[in-house]
mmCIF file of C-alpha atoms in Angstrom:
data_model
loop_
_atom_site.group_PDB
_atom_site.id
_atom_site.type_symbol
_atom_site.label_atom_id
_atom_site.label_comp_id
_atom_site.label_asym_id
_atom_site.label_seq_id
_atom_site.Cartn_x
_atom_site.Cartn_y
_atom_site.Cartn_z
ATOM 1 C CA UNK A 1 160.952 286.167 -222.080
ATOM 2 C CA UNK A 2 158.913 284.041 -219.644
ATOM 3 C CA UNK A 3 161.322 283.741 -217.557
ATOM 4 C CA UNK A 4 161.356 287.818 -217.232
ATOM 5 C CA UNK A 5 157.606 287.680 -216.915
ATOM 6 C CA UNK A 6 157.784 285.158 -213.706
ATOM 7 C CA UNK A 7 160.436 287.658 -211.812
ATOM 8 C CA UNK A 8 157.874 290.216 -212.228
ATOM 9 C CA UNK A 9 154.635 288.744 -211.401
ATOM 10 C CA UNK A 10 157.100 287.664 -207.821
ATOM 11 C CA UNK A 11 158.233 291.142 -207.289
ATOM 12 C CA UNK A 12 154.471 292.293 -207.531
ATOM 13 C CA UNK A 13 153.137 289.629 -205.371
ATOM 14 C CA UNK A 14 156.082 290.484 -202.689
ATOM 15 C CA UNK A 15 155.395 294.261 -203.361
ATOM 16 C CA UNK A 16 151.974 294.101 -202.661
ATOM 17 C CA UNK A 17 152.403 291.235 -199.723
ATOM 18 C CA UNK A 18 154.829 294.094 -198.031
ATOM 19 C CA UNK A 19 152.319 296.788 -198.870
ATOM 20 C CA UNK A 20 149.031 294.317 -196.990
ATOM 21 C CA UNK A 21 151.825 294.059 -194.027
ATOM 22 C CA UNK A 22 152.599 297.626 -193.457
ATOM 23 C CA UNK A 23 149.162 298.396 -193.040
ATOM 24 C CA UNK A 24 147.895 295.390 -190.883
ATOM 25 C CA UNK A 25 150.873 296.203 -188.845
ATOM 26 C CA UNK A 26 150.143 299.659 -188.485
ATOM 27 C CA UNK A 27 146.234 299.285 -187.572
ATOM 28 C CA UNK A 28 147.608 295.929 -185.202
ATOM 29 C CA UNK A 29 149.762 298.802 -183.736
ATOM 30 C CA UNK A 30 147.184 301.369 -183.098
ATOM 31 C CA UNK A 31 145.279 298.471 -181.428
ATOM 32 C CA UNK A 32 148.179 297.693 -179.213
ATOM 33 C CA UNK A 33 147.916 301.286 -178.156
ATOM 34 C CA UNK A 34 144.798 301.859 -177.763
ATOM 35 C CA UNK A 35 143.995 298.941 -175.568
ATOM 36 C CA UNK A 36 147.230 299.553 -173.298
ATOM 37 C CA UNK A 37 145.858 303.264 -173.109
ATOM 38 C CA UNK A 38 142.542 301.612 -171.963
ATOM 39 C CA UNK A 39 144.338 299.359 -169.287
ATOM 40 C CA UNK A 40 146.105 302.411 -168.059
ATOM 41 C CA UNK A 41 143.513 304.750 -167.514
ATOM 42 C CA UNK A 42 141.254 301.938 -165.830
ATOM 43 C CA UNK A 43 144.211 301.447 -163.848
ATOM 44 C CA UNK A 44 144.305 304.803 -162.776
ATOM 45 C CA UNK A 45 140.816 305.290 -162.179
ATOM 46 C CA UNK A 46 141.143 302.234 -160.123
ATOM 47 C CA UNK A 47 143.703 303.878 -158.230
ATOM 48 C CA UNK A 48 141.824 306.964 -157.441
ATOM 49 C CA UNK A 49 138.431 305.201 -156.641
ATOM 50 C CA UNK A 50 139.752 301.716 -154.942
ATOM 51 C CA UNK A 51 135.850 301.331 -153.312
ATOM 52 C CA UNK A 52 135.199 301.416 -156.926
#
């Protein structure tokens, strides 16, 4: 019986470890796009306005 117990409490700490993951990854991924759509529109308006 304990040993049952320990292979769940694991499976719920790696469940919810997975579940943290997924959603720092996604917000680190949104970040990632955001700040290369940043970079590219100063790029551009660095492009258009180069006396800028």
């Amino acid at each position: 019986m304990p040993i049952s117990i320990s292979i769940l409490i694991v499976i719920a700490i790696v469940f919810i470890g997975l579940k943290i993951g997924l959603y720092k990854k996604k917000n680190f991924k949104n970040f990632l796009l955001s700040d290369k759509m940043k970079t590219r529109i100063l790029k551009v308006k660095n492009f258009d306005n180069p006396n800028d």
